[in-house]
Short mmCIF file of C-alpha atoms in Angstrom, two decimals:
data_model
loop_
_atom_site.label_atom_id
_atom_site.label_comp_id
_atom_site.label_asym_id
_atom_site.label_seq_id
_atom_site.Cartn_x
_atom_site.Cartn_y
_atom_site.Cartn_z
CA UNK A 19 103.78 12.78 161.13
CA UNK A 20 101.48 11.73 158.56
CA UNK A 21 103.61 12.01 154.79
CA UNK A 22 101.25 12.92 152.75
CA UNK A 23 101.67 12.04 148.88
CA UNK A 24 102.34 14.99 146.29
CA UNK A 25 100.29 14.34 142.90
CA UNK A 26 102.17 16.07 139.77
CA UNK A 27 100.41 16.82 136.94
CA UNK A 28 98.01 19.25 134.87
CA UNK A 29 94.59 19.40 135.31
CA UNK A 30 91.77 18.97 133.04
CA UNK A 31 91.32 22.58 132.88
CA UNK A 32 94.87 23.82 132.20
CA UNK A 33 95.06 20.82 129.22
CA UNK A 34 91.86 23.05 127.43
CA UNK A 35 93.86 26.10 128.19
CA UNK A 36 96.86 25.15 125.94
CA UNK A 37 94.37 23.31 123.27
CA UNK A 38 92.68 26.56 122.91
CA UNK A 39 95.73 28.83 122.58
CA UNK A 40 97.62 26.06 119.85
CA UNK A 41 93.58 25.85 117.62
CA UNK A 42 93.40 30.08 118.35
CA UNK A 43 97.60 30.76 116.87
CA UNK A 44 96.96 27.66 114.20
CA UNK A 45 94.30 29.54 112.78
CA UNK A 46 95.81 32.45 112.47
CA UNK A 47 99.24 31.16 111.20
CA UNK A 48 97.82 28.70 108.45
CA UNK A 49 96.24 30.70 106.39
CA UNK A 50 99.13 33.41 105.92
CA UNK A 51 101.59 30.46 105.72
CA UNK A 52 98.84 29.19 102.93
CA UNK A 53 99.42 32.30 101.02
CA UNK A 54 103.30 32.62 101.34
CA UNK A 55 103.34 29.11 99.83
CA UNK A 56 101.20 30.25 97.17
CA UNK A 57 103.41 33.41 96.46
CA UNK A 58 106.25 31.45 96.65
CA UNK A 59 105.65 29.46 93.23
CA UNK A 60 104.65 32.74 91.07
CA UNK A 61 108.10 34.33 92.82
CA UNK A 62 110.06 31.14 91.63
CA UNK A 63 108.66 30.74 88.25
CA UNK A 64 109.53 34.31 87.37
CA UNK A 65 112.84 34.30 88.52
CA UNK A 66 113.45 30.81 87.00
CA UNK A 67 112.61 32.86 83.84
CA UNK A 68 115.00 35.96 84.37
CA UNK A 69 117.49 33.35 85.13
CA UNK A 70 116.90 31.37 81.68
CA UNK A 71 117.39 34.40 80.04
CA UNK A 72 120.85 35.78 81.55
CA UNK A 73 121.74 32.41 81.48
CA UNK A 74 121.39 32.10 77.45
CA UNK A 75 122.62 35.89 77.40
CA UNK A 76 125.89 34.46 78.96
CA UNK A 77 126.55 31.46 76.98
CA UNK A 78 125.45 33.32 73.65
CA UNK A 79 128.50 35.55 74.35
CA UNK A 80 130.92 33.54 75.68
CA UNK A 81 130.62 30.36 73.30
CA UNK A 82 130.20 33.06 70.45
CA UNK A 83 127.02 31.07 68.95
CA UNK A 84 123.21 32.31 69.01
CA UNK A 85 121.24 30.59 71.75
CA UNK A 86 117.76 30.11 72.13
CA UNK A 87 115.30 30.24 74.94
CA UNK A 88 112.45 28.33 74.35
CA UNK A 89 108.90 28.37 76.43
CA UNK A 90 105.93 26.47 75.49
CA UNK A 91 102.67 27.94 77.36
CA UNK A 92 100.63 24.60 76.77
CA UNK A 93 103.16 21.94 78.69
CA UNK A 94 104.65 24.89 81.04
CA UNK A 95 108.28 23.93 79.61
CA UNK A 96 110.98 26.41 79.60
CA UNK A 97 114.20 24.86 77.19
CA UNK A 98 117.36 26.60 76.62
CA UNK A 99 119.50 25.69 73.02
CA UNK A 100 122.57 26.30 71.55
CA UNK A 101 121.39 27.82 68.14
CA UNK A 102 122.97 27.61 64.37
CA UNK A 103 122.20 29.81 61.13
CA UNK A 104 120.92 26.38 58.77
CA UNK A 105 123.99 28.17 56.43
CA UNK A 106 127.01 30.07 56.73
CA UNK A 107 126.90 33.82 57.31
CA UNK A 108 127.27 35.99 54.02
CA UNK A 109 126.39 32.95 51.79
CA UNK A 110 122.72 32.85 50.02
CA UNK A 111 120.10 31.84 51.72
CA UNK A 112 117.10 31.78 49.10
CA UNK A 113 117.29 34.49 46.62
CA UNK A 114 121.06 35.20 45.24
CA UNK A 115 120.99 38.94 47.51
CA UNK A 116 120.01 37.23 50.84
CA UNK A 117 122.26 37.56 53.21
CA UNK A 118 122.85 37.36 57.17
CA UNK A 119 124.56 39.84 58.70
CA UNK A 120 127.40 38.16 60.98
CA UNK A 121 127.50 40.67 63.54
CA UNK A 122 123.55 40.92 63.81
CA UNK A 123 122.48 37.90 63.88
CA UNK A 124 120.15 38.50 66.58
CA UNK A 125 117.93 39.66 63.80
CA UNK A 126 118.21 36.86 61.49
CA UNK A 127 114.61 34.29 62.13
CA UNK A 128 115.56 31.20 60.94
CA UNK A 129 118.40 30.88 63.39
CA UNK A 130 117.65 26.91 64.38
CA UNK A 131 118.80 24.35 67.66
CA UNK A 132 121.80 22.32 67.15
CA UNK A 133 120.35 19.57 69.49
CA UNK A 134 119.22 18.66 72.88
CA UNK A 135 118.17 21.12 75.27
CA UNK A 136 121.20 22.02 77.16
CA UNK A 137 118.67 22.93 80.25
CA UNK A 138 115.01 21.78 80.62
CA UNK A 139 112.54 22.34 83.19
CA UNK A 140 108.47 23.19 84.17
CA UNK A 141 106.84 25.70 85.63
CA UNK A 142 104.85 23.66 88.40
CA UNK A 143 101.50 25.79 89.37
CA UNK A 144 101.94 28.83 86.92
CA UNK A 145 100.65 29.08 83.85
CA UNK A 146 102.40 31.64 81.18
CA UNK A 147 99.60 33.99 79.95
CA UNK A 148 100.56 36.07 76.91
CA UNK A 149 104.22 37.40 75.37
CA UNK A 150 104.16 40.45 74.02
CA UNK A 151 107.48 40.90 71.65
CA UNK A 152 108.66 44.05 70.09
CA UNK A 153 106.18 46.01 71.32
CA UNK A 154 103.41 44.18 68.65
CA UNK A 155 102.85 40.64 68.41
CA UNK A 156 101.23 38.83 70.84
CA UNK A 157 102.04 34.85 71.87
CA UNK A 158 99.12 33.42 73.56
CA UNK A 159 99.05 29.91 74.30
CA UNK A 160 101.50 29.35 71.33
CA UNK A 161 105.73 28.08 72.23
CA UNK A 162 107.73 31.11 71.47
CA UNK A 163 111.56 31.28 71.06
CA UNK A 164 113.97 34.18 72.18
CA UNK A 165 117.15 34.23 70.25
CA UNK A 166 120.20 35.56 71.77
CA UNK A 167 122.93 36.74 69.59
CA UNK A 168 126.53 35.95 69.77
CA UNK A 169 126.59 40.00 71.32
CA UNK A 170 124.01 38.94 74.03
CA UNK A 171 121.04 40.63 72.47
CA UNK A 172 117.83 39.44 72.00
CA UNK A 173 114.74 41.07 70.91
CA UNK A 174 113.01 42.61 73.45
CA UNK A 175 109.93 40.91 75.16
CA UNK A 176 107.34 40.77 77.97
CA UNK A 177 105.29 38.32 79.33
CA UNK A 178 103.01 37.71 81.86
CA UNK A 179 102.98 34.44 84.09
CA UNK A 180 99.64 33.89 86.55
CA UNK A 181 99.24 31.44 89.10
CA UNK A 182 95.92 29.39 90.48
CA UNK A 183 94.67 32.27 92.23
CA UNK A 184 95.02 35.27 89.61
CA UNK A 185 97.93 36.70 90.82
CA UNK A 186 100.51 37.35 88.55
CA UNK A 187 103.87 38.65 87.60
CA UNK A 188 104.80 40.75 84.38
CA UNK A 189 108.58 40.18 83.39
CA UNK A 190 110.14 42.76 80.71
CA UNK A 191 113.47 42.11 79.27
CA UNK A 192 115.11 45.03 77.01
CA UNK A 193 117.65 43.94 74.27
CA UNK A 194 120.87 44.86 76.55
CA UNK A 195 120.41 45.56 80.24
CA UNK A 196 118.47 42.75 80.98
CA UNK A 197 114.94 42.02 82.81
CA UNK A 198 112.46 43.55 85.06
CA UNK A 199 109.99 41.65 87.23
CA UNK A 200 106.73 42.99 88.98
CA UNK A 201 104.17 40.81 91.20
CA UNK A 202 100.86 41.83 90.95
CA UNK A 203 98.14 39.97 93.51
CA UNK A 204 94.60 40.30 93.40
#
């Protein structure tokens, strides 16, 4: 009896076969995996921004001093403050009659930082369109602060945050409950 020698291995053709199927599921996976990616910043941004927010709400109220959320459109920075009245509640501030109520202070414009930003951070890839606050005035391109009172108000705001691509998000946040988000994609 002759042995005869057993070769192991693929052939050319079945090598092309699995090429073909990996190029054929890579371009169909990529692109979707593209746009999750792209999603995925907007999605972060926004809820890095409901976050700031309940996040100032909760220190306002339990440190019992005004904080402020800060976001400047041009650099993409979001900031977050303890805040101080630049004078004592119920003294003058300007004309003899001024006064600031203590238990409103959410109301009161002048409220100003104490210091360092307690948190800090950017908004990598979206861009903060336009704040709309009190139903009126419009923010575009301008840094905007949200005070929140001792009580955990603020006055509320919208504002819309759009990424590369045009699709965006539109965050509301009402003076007690807190804040809505809706993506929009185009």
């Amino acid at each position: 009896m002759k042995n005869r020698k057993t070769r192991r291995g693929f052939t050319l053709m079945e090598l092309m076969l699995v090429i073909m199927i990996i190029g054929i599921t890579s371009a169909i996976t990529v692109p979707h995996l593209v746009k999750s990616i792209r999603g995925n910043r907007l999605r972060t941004a926004t809820r890095s921004i409901i976050a700031a927010g309940r996040y100032a709400r909760s220190m306002a109220v339990m440190r019992q001093r005004p904080m402020l959320l800060s976001l400047n459109p041009a650099s993409g920075k979001i900031q977050i403050h303890e805040g101080a009245l630049p004078y004592a509640p119920h003294e003058p501030a300007g004309p003899a009659d001024a006064t600031v109520d203590e238990e409103n202070d959410d109301d009161a414009t002048d409220i100003i930082s104490t210091g360092a930003a307690e948190l800090s951070w950017s908004l990598d890839g979206v861009k903060l369109v336009d704040v709309e606050m009190n139903g009126s005035d419009f923010f575009s391109g301008e840094p905007f602060t949200v005070v929140y009172a001792r009580n955990g108000r603020c006055k509320p705001y919208s504002l819309r945050l759009s990424d590369e691509h045009g699709n965006y998000s539109v965050i509301e946040v009402d003076a007690v409950a807190g804040a809505r988000a809706e993506m929009r994609r185009l």
